Amino acid sequence: MTSPAATKPAILSVDDDPGVSRAVVRDLRRRYGADYRILRAESGATALDALREMKLRGQPVAVLIADYRMPGMDGIEFLEQAMDLHPFARRVLLTAYADTSAAIDAINVVDLDHYLLKPWDPPEEKLYPVLDGLLEAWRSSEQRPVTETKVVGNRWSPRSSEVREFLARNQLPYRWYLAEEPEGARLLEAAGADPERCPVVITEAGQTLVQPTDGELAESVGLSTSPTGDFYDLIVVGGGPAGLGAAVYGASEGLRTVLVERTATGGQAGQSSRIENYLGFPDGVSGSQLADRARRQAAKFGAEVITTREVVGLEVNGSARTVRFSDGGRLCAHTVIIATGVDYRRHSAPGVDDFTGRGVYYGSAMTEASECSDHDVYIVGGANSAGQAAVFLSRHARTVNLVIRADSLDKSMSHYLVQQIEQIPNIRVHHRTEVISADGVDHLQRIVLRNNETGVEEKAEAERLFLFIGAAPQTDWLGGTIKRDEAGYVLAGPDLLVDGARPAGWELPRPPHHLETSIPGVFVAGDVHADSAKRVASAVGEGAMAVMLVHRYLA
């Protein structure tokens, strides 16, 4: 039987100086000993051993406090490895004044939450306020550790792939077992589940979900799936950078705000392994880290974040704006911001659709990276998302083949990414080339490439094909309620004026605000906006600007 103390979340302090270590633990126990297990270790290696044991036992870790200068393994190295074991633990670095530059670097390297200068006396002023804030953030986070969730499925099952991707994109830890392997078979037998009905998800509490929907998954792991109210000041539809930016600024400025996301916050940017041209992150930041920070920031200011709810319609009901959900529910607000972003276009080559989820993936399926070891993988696309995926997969795959129709990457990819790709020896760029067919038995096994300059066709063995072939706006749900351009992107502001005339049905005495659509009080932000810049920074900026215009509309 597990002791009550073992079930408490842990606060772990790591310092090679016994005197400092005892002092830290003394101060921590005095303040937090009643609610947390206070543990200490005198080396990074010893601390990692303790963290591994807690991981195996499913014991949560709330905060890690590591001294920067430790022999053998410094604090940054320790925190970097600890992230893999307990990614949701808050991370604090103890430094001397001379080491503050290293601490600042660690903010990007290990997603550091805070650094403390030694000495921290008095703790009531310098230690406890920092820890109180971090513990509150850890407790209120939607992404609490669920270390015992198990997913049992088949390697080439599309739904098994979707379940893993859903959990990964929502930063929910899980363990993956193949149904045909001994441990997977034992889990299915214990759960009384039919191997033919995979995937099977076994939650931390022992609940068995057979072929679960995303909504069932979300509810089982504690994600919010229903709003707490019926009427808000602002509904944000879409949880990419633009939507998250709007939620942060809307809630922080006093608007009762709810963000509705179909799958997982972060959008396409959330799938990026490393974004290196986003302001304030000189060493880059992963899309998932950026999305997690933004989501926590929005929640801190009081925004509600609702997942696995698909918006299928928009209505005007007097002064209210109403969004309709696919399950028949609806939600009303004074204003709406459309930030649904874009999705990758489907590839038309014969055979590609047959293997979607069975070797063919749209976007960077991060869960497949570990399966690419010692394999040749192919990526189709020449924009930043394809380049970021190529750099990331090059760490795992034997070779990464980047297939582009153009004669140069410079035409569509940021210069910094082009330079990186040129320096990675196992990335090959196939210019003026496209995939013309895909083939296999139960999964993708080969593709055919054609050089459009020479007309030469070439068969290639390939079990993984990642597609980044342009964007399609997620606006079909709008129907004819909002004016869009021929490609489906939402028109707003000056783009709605034809020869100075306001759009049909516009009854206000003023023209539409810059990001306001053809319906007053409904705004647009991010990639779904016609002629947007298609960059993370500009999407966040438009989300913030849209909130400013919401205030003008409400005034």
C-alpha positions as CSV (number, residue, x, y, z in Angstrom):
1,M,0.0,0.0,0.0
2,T,1.3,3.4,-0.9
3,S,2.0,5.6,2.1
4,P,0.3,9.0,2.3
5,A,3.7,10.8,2.2
6,A,4.5,9.0,-1.1
7,T,1.4,10.4,-2.8
8,K,2.3,14.0,-2.0
9,P,3.8,16.0,-4.9
10,A,7.6,16.3,-4.5
11,I,9.8,19.4,-4.3
12,L,13.4,18.2,-5.1
13,S,16.5,20.3,-4.2
14,V,19.9,19.4,-5.8
15,D,23.1,21.0,-4.5
16,D,26.5,19.4,-4.0
17,D,27.2,21.7,-1.0
18,P,25.8,19.9,2.0
19,G,25.4,23.1,4.0
20,V,23.5,24.8,1.3
21,S,21.4,21.7,0.6
22,R,20.4,21.4,4.2
23,A,19.5,25.1,4.3
24,V,17.3,24.9,1.3
25,V,15.5,21.9,2.6
26,R,15.0,23.5,6.0
27,D,13.4,26.5,4.5
28,L,11.2,24.4,2.2
29,R,10.0,22.1,4.9
30,R,9.1,25.0,7.2
31,R,6.7,26.4,4.5
32,Y,5.6,23.5,2.3
33,G,6.3,20.3,4.4
34,A,2.6,19.7,5.2
35,D,1.5,19.4,1.6
36,Y,4.7,18.3,-0.3
37,R,7.4,15.8,0.0
38,I,10.6,17.8,0.4
39,L,13.6,15.8,-1.0
40,R,17.2,16.6,-1.5
41,A,20.1,15.2,-3.4
42,E,23.8,16.2,-3.5
43,S,24.5,15.4,-7.2
44,G,22.6,15.5,-10.5
45,A,23.1,11.8,-11.0
46,T,21.6,10.9,-7.6
47,A,18.7,13.3,-8.2
48,L,18.0,11.7,-11.6
49,D,17.9,8.3,-10.0
50,A,15.3,9.5,-7.6
51,L,13.3,11.1,-10.4
52,R,13.4,7.9,-12.4
53,E,12.0,6.0,-9.4
54,M,9.3,8.5,-8.9
55,K,8.4,8.3,-12.6
56,L,8.1,4.5,-12.4
57,R,5.8,4.8,-9.4
58,G,3.7,7.5,-10.9
59,Q,4.6,10.0,-8.2
60,P,4.2,13.7,-9.3
61,V,7.0,16.2,-9.0
62,A,6.0,19.8,-8.6
63,V,9.3,21.8,-8.5
64,L,13.0,21.1,-9.2
65,I,15.5,23.4,-7.6
66,A,19.1,22.9,-8.9
67,D,22.4,24.6,-8.1
68,Y,24.2,25.8,-11.3
69,R,27.7,24.9,-10.2
70,M,27.9,21.2,-9.5
71,P,30.8,18.9,-10.5
72,G,30.1,16.2,-13.1
73,M,26.7,17.6,-14.1
74,D,25.8,21.2,-13.7
75,G,22.3,22.5,-12.9
76,I,21.4,23.2,-16.5
77,E,22.5,19.7,-17.6
78,F,20.5,18.2,-14.8
79,L,17.3,20.2,-15.5
80,E,17.6,19.3,-19.2
81,Q,17.6,15.6,-18.5
82,A,15.0,16.0,-15.7
83,M,12.6,17.6,-18.3
84,D,12.4,14.3,-20.1
85,L,11.3,12.5,-16.9
86,H,9.0,15.1,-15.5
87,P,8.2,17.7,-18.2
88,F,5.5,19.5,-16.1
89,A,7.7,20.1,-13.0
90,R,8.5,23.8,-12.6
91,R,12.3,24.4,-12.9
92,V,14.4,26.8,-10.7
93,L,18.1,27.4,-11.0
94,L,20.2,28.6,-8.0
95,T,23.0,30.9,-9.1
96,A,25.6,33.2,-7.8
97,Y,25.6,36.8,-9.1
98,A,28.5,35.9,-11.4
99,D,26.5,33.2,-13.1
100,T,23.3,35.2,-14.0
101,S,24.2,35.1,-17.7
102,A,24.2,31.3,-17.6
103,A,20.8,31.4,-15.9
104,I,19.4,33.6,-18.5
105,D,20.6,31.3,-21.2
106,A,18.9,28.4,-19.4
107,I,15.5,30.1,-19.8
108,N,15.7,29.0,-23.4
109,V,17.8,25.8,-23.1
110,V,15.6,24.1,-20.4
111,D,12.5,26.3,-20.4
112,L,13.5,27.6,-17.0
113,D,10.7,29.0,-15.0
114,H,12.9,31.1,-12.6
115,Y,16.4,31.6,-11.3
116,L,17.3,32.6,-7.7
117,L,20.4,34.4,-6.6
118,K,22.2,33.0,-3.6
119,P,21.8,33.8,-0.8
120,W,18.0,34.0,-0.7
121,D,17.7,35.2,2.9
122,P,15.2,36.2,4.1
123,P,13.1,33.4,2.4
124,E,9.9,35.2,3.2
125,E,10.9,37.9,0.7
126,K,13.1,36.1,-1.9
127,L,12.2,32.4,-1.9
128,Y,8.6,31.8,-0.8
129,P,6.9,34.3,-3.2
130,V,8.7,32.6,-6.2
131,L,7.8,29.1,-5.0
132,D,4.2,30.1,-4.2
133,G,3.7,31.3,-7.7
134,L,5.3,28.3,-9.3
135,L,3.3,25.8,-7.2
136,E,0.0,27.7,-7.9
137,A,0.8,27.5,-11.7
138,W,1.6,23.8,-11.3
139,R,-1.6,23.0,-9.4
140,S,-3.8,24.9,-11.8
141,S,-2.2,23.6,-15.0
142,E,-4.5,21.5,-17.2
143,Q,-1.5,19.5,-18.2
144,R,-1.0,17.6,-14.9
145,P,1.3,14.5,-15.1
146,V,-0.6,11.4,-16.1
147,T,2.3,9.1,-16.0
148,E,0.4,5.8,-16.0
149,T,-1.8,6.4,-19.1
150,K,-1.2,3.5,-21.5
151,V,-2.0,3.4,-25.2
152,V,-2.2,-0.1,-26.8
153,G,-2.5,-0.2,-30.6
154,N,-1.1,-1.3,-33.9
155,R,1.9,0.3,-35.6
156,W,0.1,1.0,-38.8
157,S,-3.3,1.9,-37.4
158,P,-4.4,5.4,-38.4
159,R,-6.5,5.8,-35.3
160,S,-3.7,4.6,-33.1
161,S,-1.5,7.3,-34.7
162,E,-4.2,9.9,-34.1
163,V,-4.6,9.0,-30.5
164,R,-0.9,9.3,-29.8
165,E,-0.7,12.6,-31.7
166,F,-3.6,14.0,-29.7
167,L,-2.0,13.1,-26.4
168,A,1.4,14.4,-27.5
169,R,0.0,17.7,-28.9
170,N,-1.8,18.3,-25.6
171,Q,1.4,17.5,-23.8
172,L,-0.2,14.6,-21.9
173,P,2.4,11.9,-21.1
174,Y,1.6,8.3,-22.0
175,R,3.3,5.0,-22.7
176,W,2.8,3.3,-26.1
177,Y,2.6,-0.5,-26.4
178,L,2.2,-2.6,-29.6
179,A,-0.7,-4.9,-29.3
180,E,1.2,-7.7,-30.9
181,E,4.1,-7.6,-28.4
182,P,4.0,-9.4,-25.0
183,E,3.4,-6.4,-22.7
184,G,0.7,-5.0,-25.0
185,A,-1.0,-8.4,-25.1
186,R,-0.9,-8.6,-21.3
187,L,-2.5,-5.2,-20.9
188,L,-5.3,-6.0,-23.3
189,E,-6.0,-9.2,-21.5
190,A,-6.0,-7.5,-18.1
191,A,-8.4,-4.9,-19.5
192,G,-10.6,-7.5,-21.1
193,A,-10.2,-5.7,-24.5
194,D,-10.4,-7.2,-27.9
195,P,-7.0,-6.9,-29.8
196,E,-9.1,-6.3,-33.0
197,R,-10.6,-3.1,-31.5
198,C,-7.5,-1.1,-30.9
199,P,-6.5,1.5,-29.9
200,V,-7.2,0.9,-26.3
201,V,-6.4,3.6,-23.7
202,I,-5.9,2.7,-20.1
203,T,-6.1,5.7,-17.9
204,E,-4.2,6.4,-14.7
205,A,-7.3,5.4,-12.7
206,G,-7.6,2.1,-14.5
207,Q,-10.5,3.1,-16.8
208,T,-10.4,1.4,-20.2
209,L,-11.4,3.3,-23.3
210,V,-11.8,1.3,-26.5
211,Q,-11.4,3.2,-29.7
212,P,-12.0,6.5,-27.8
213,T,-13.0,9.7,-29.5
214,D,-10.9,12.9,-28.8
215,G,-13.7,14.1,-26.5
216,E,-13.6,10.9,-24.4
217,L,-9.8,11.1,-24.3
218,A,-9.9,14.8,-23.2
219,E,-12.4,14.1,-20.4
220,S,-10.5,11.1,-19.1
221,V,-7.3,13.0,-18.7
222,G,-8.8,16.1,-17.2
223,L,-8.9,18.6,-20.1
224,S,-11.7,21.1,-20.1
225,T,-14.3,20.3,-22.7
226,S,-17.3,22.4,-21.7
227,P,-17.5,26.2,-21.0
228,T,-18.6,27.2,-17.5
229,G,-21.0,29.9,-18.8
230,D,-23.5,30.6,-21.5
231,F,-22.5,34.1,-22.4
232,Y,-19.1,35.8,-22.7
233,D,-17.6,39.1,-23.8
234,L,-15.3,37.3,-26.3
235,I,-15.2,33.9,-28.0
236,V,-12.0,33.0,-29.7
237,V,-12.4,30.2,-32.2
238,G,-9.0,28.4,-32.8
239,G,-6.1,27.9,-30.4
240,G,-3.1,28.6,-32.6
241,P,-0.7,31.5,-32.0
242,A,-3.3,34.1,-33.0
243,G,-6.0,32.6,-30.9
244,L,-3.8,32.2,-27.9
245,G,-2.6,35.7,-28.3
246,A,-6.2,37.0,-28.4
247,A,-7.1,34.9,-25.3
248,V,-4.1,36.3,-23.3
249,Y,-4.8,39.9,-24.2
250,G,-8.6,39.6,-23.9
251,A,-8.5,38.0,-20.5
252,S,-5.7,40.2,-19.2
253,E,-7.7,43.3,-20.2
254,G,-10.8,42.3,-18.3
255,L,-12.9,40.6,-21.0
256,R,-14.7,37.4,-20.0
257,T,-12.9,35.2,-22.6
258,V,-13.3,31.6,-23.8
259,L,-11.1,29.9,-26.4
260,V,-12.5,27.0,-28.3
261,E,-10.1,24.6,-29.9
262,R,-11.0,21.5,-32.0
263,T,-7.9,19.3,-31.2
264,A,-5.0,20.9,-29.3
265,T,-3.7,24.4,-28.7
266,G,-0.7,25.5,-30.8
267,G,-2.1,25.0,-34.3
268,Q,0.4,24.2,-37.0
269,A,3.1,26.1,-35.0
270,G,2.5,23.8,-32.1
271,Q,3.8,20.9,-34.2
272,S,7.1,22.7,-34.9
273,S,10.1,21.1,-33.4
274,R,12.0,24.4,-33.1
275,I,11.0,28.0,-34.0
276,E,14.2,30.0,-34.1
277,N,13.0,33.4,-35.5
278,Y,10.4,34.2,-32.8
279,L,11.3,37.4,-30.8
280,G,12.8,36.8,-27.4
281,F,14.0,33.3,-27.9
282,P,17.5,33.5,-29.4
283,D,18.1,29.8,-28.9
284,G,14.8,28.9,-30.4
285,V,11.7,27.4,-28.7
286,S,9.6,24.4,-29.7
287,G,6.1,25.0,-30.8
288,S,4.7,22.8,-28.0
289,Q,6.6,24.8,-25.4
290,L,5.4,28.1,-26.8
291,A,1.8,26.8,-26.9
292,D,2.1,25.5,-23.3
293,R,3.4,28.8,-22.0
294,A,0.7,30.8,-23.9
295,R,-2.0,28.5,-22.6
296,R,-0.9,28.8,-19.0
297,Q,-0.6,32.5,-19.4
298,A,-4.2,32.7,-20.7
299,A,-5.4,30.6,-17.8
300,K,-3.5,32.8,-15.4
301,F,-5.5,35.8,-16.5
302,G,-8.8,33.9,-16.3
303,A,-9.4,32.8,-19.9
304,E,-11.2,29.4,-20.3
305,V,-9.6,27.0,-22.7
306,I,-12.0,24.4,-24.2
307,T,-10.7,21.5,-26.2
308,T,-12.3,18.9,-28.5
309,R,-15.2,21.1,-29.4
310,E,-15.7,21.7,-33.1
311,V,-17.3,24.9,-34.2
312,V,-19.6,24.4,-37.3
313,G,-21.5,27.6,-37.6
314,L,-21.8,31.3,-36.8
315,E,-25.0,33.2,-36.2
316,V,-26.1,36.8,-35.5
317,N,-28.8,37.0,-32.9
318,G,-29.4,40.7,-32.3
319,S,-26.4,42.1,-30.5
320,A,-25.2,38.6,-29.6
321,R,-22.8,36.5,-31.8
322,T,-23.4,32.8,-31.5
323,V,-21.2,29.9,-32.4
324,R,-22.7,26.4,-33.0
325,F,-20.9,23.2,-32.1
326,S,-20.9,19.9,-34.0
327,D,-22.7,18.2,-31.1
328,G,-25.6,20.6,-31.3
329,G,-24.5,22.9,-28.5
330,R,-24.0,26.7,-28.8
331,L,-22.3,29.5,-27.1
332,C,-23.0,33.3,-27.2
333,A,-20.9,36.4,-26.7
334,H,-20.8,40.1,-27.5
335,T,-17.8,39.4,-29.9
336,V,-16.0,36.7,-31.8
337,I,-12.5,36.4,-33.1
338,I,-12.0,33.8,-35.9
339,A,-8.5,32.4,-35.6
340,T,-9.0,28.9,-37.0
341,G,-5.8,29.1,-39.1
342,V,-5.0,26.8,-42.0
343,D,-4.4,23.1,-42.6
344,Y,-2.2,21.3,-45.1
345,R,-3.6,20.6,-48.5
346,R,-4.2,17.0,-49.5
347,H,-1.8,15.4,-51.9
348,S,-3.5,14.2,-55.1
349,A,-1.0,11.5,-56.1
350,P,-2.5,8.0,-56.5
351,G,-2.1,5.9,-53.3
352,V,-1.3,8.7,-50.9
353,D,-4.8,8.8,-49.4
354,D,-4.8,5.0,-48.9
355,F,-1.8,5.2,-46.5
356,T,-2.7,8.3,-44.5
357,G,-1.9,7.4,-40.9
358,R,-0.1,4.3,-42.1
359,G,3.2,5.9,-43.2
360,V,1.8,9.1,-44.8
361,Y,1.4,12.0,-42.4
362,Y,0.2,15.6,-42.9
363,G,2.4,17.9,-40.9
364,S,5.1,16.8,-38.5
365,A,3.9,13.8,-36.7
366,M,6.2,14.1,-33.7
367,T,5.2,10.7,-32.3
368,E,6.7,9.1,-35.4
369,A,10.2,10.5,-35.0
370,S,11.5,7.7,-32.9
371,E,10.2,5.2,-35.4
372,C,12.4,6.8,-38.1
373,S,15.7,5.5,-36.8
374,D,17.8,3.9,-39.5
375,H,15.2,4.7,-42.1
376,D,15.1,6.9,-45.1
377,V,12.2,9.4,-44.8
378,Y,10.7,11.8,-47.3
379,I,9.3,15.3,-46.7
380,V,7.3,17.1,-49.4
381,G,7.3,20.9,-49.1
382,G,9.6,23.9,-49.3
383,A,8.3,26.3,-46.6
384,N,9.5,26.8,-43.0
385,S,7.3,24.0,-41.5
386,A,8.9,21.5,-43.9
387,G,12.4,22.8,-43.2
388,Q,11.9,22.6,-39.4
389,A,10.6,19.0,-39.7
390,A,13.6,18.1,-41.9
391,V,16.1,19.4,-39.3
392,F,14.3,17.6,-36.5
393,L,13.9,14.3,-38.2
394,S,17.6,14.4,-39.3
395,R,18.5,13.6,-35.7
396,H,16.6,10.3,-36.0
397,A,16.5,9.1,-39.6
398,R,19.3,7.7,-41.7
399,T,18.5,10.2,-44.4
400,V,15.9,12.9,-44.8
401,N,14.9,13.6,-48.4
402,L,13.3,17.0,-48.9
403,V,11.2,17.0,-52.1
404,I,10.4,20.4,-53.6
405,R,9.1,21.5,-57.0
406,A,11.1,24.7,-57.1
407,D,14.8,25.0,-58.1
408,S,15.8,26.5,-54.8
409,L,14.7,26.5,-51.1
410,D,15.4,30.3,-51.0
411,K,12.1,31.1,-52.7
412,S,9.9,29.9,-49.9
413,M,12.0,29.2,-46.8
414,S,13.6,31.5,-44.2
415,H,17.3,32.1,-44.8
416,Y,18.4,30.7,-41.4
417,L,16.6,27.4,-42.1
418,V,18.2,27.1,-45.6
419,Q,21.6,27.6,-44.0
420,Q,20.9,24.9,-41.3
421,I,19.8,22.4,-43.9
422,E,22.9,23.0,-46.0
423,Q,25.0,22.1,-43.0
424,I,23.3,18.8,-42.1
425,P,24.9,16.0,-44.1
426,N,22.0,13.5,-44.0
427,I,19.5,15.9,-45.5
428,R,19.2,15.7,-49.3
429,V,17.2,18.2,-51.3
430,H,15.5,17.0,-54.5
431,H,14.9,20.1,-56.6
432,R,12.2,20.3,-59.4
433,T,10.8,17.0,-58.1
434,E,7.4,15.7,-56.9
435,V,5.9,12.5,-55.6
436,I,3.6,11.0,-58.3
437,S,2.4,7.8,-56.5
438,A,2.6,5.8,-53.3
439,D,2.4,2.0,-52.8
440,G,2.5,-0.7,-50.2
441,V,0.5,-3.5,-48.6
442,D,-0.7,-2.8,-45.0
443,H,1.4,0.4,-44.8
444,L,3.5,2.7,-47.1
445,Q,6.5,0.9,-48.5
446,R,7.6,2.8,-51.6
447,I,7.0,6.0,-53.5
448,V,7.7,7.2,-57.1
449,L,9.5,10.4,-57.6
450,R,9.6,12.3,-60.9
451,N,12.1,15.0,-61.8
452,N,10.0,17.5,-63.7
453,E,13.0,19.0,-65.5
454,T,14.2,15.7,-67.0
455,G,11.1,13.6,-66.8
456,V,13.0,10.8,-65.2
457,E,11.0,8.7,-62.7
458,E,12.6,6.9,-59.8
459,K,11.2,4.4,-57.2
460,A,12.3,4.9,-53.6
461,E,11.8,2.6,-50.6
462,A,10.0,4.7,-48.0
463,E,8.0,3.9,-44.9
464,R,7.4,7.5,-43.8
465,L,6.2,10.4,-46.0
466,F,5.5,13.7,-44.4
467,L,3.5,16.3,-46.4
468,F,3.7,20.1,-46.1
469,I,2.2,21.1,-49.4
470,G,0.5,24.5,-48.9
471,A,-2.3,25.8,-46.8
472,A,-6.0,25.6,-47.0
473,P,-8.0,28.0,-44.7
474,Q,-10.3,26.4,-42.1
475,T,-13.3,28.4,-43.0
476,D,-15.9,26.0,-44.5
477,W,-17.8,26.2,-41.3
478,L,-18.6,29.8,-42.0
479,G,-20.7,29.1,-45.0
480,G,-22.0,32.3,-46.5
481,T,-22.1,34.3,-43.2
482,I,-18.7,35.9,-43.6
483,K,-17.2,37.4,-46.8
484,R,-14.2,35.4,-48.0
485,D,-11.9,35.6,-51.0
486,E,-11.8,33.0,-53.7
487,A,-9.4,30.8,-51.8
488,G,-11.6,30.9,-48.7
489,Y,-9.5,33.3,-46.6
490,V,-11.5,35.8,-44.5
491,L,-11.7,39.4,-45.7
492,A,-11.6,42.2,-43.2
493,G,-11.3,45.9,-42.8
494,P,-10.3,47.8,-46.0
495,D,-10.4,44.6,-48.1
496,L,-14.2,44.7,-47.6
497,L,-14.6,48.1,-49.3
498,V,-15.3,48.0,-53.0
499,D,-14.8,51.4,-54.6
500,G,-15.2,52.9,-51.1
501,A,-18.6,51.2,-50.6
502,R,-19.2,49.2,-47.4
503,P,-20.1,45.5,-47.6
504,A,-23.8,44.6,-48.3
505,G,-25.8,44.4,-45.0
506,W,-23.3,46.6,-43.1
507,E,-25.6,48.9,-41.1
508,L,-23.2,50.8,-38.9
509,P,-22.4,54.4,-39.7
510,R,-18.6,53.7,-39.5
511,P,-16.6,51.4,-41.9
512,P,-15.3,48.1,-40.6
513,H,-12.3,48.2,-38.3
514,H,-9.0,46.9,-39.7
515,L,-9.5,43.2,-38.6
516,E,-13.3,43.3,-38.5
517,T,-15.2,41.0,-40.9
518,S,-18.3,41.7,-42.8
519,I,-20.3,41.1,-39.6
520,P,-19.8,43.8,-37.0
521,G,-18.3,42.4,-33.8
522,V,-16.7,39.5,-35.6
523,F,-13.0,39.8,-36.1
524,V,-10.3,37.7,-37.7
525,A,-6.6,37.1,-36.8
526,G,-3.7,35.0,-38.0
527,D,-3.2,32.8,-41.0
528,V,-6.9,32.5,-41.8
529,H,-6.9,36.3,-42.5
530,A,-6.6,37.1,-46.2
531,D,-3.0,38.1,-47.2
532,S,-1.7,37.5,-43.7
533,A,2.1,37.1,-43.2
534,K,1.9,33.4,-42.3
535,R,4.4,33.8,-39.4
536,V,4.0,33.1,-35.7
537,A,4.9,36.6,-34.6
538,S,2.5,38.3,-37.0
539,A,-0.3,35.9,-35.9
540,V,0.3,36.7,-32.2
541,G,0.3,40.4,-33.1
542,E,-3.0,40.2,-35.0
543,G,-4.5,38.4,-32.0
544,A,-3.5,41.2,-29.7
545,M,-4.7,43.9,-32.2
546,A,-8.0,42.2,-32.7
547,V,-8.6,42.5,-28.9
548,M,-7.9,46.2,-29.1
549,L,-10.5,46.5,-31.8
550,V,-13.0,44.4,-29.8
551,H,-12.7,47.1,-27.1
552,R,-13.5,49.8,-29.6
553,Y,-16.5,47.8,-30.8
554,L,-17.8,47.3,-27.3
555,A,-17.3,50.9,-26.5
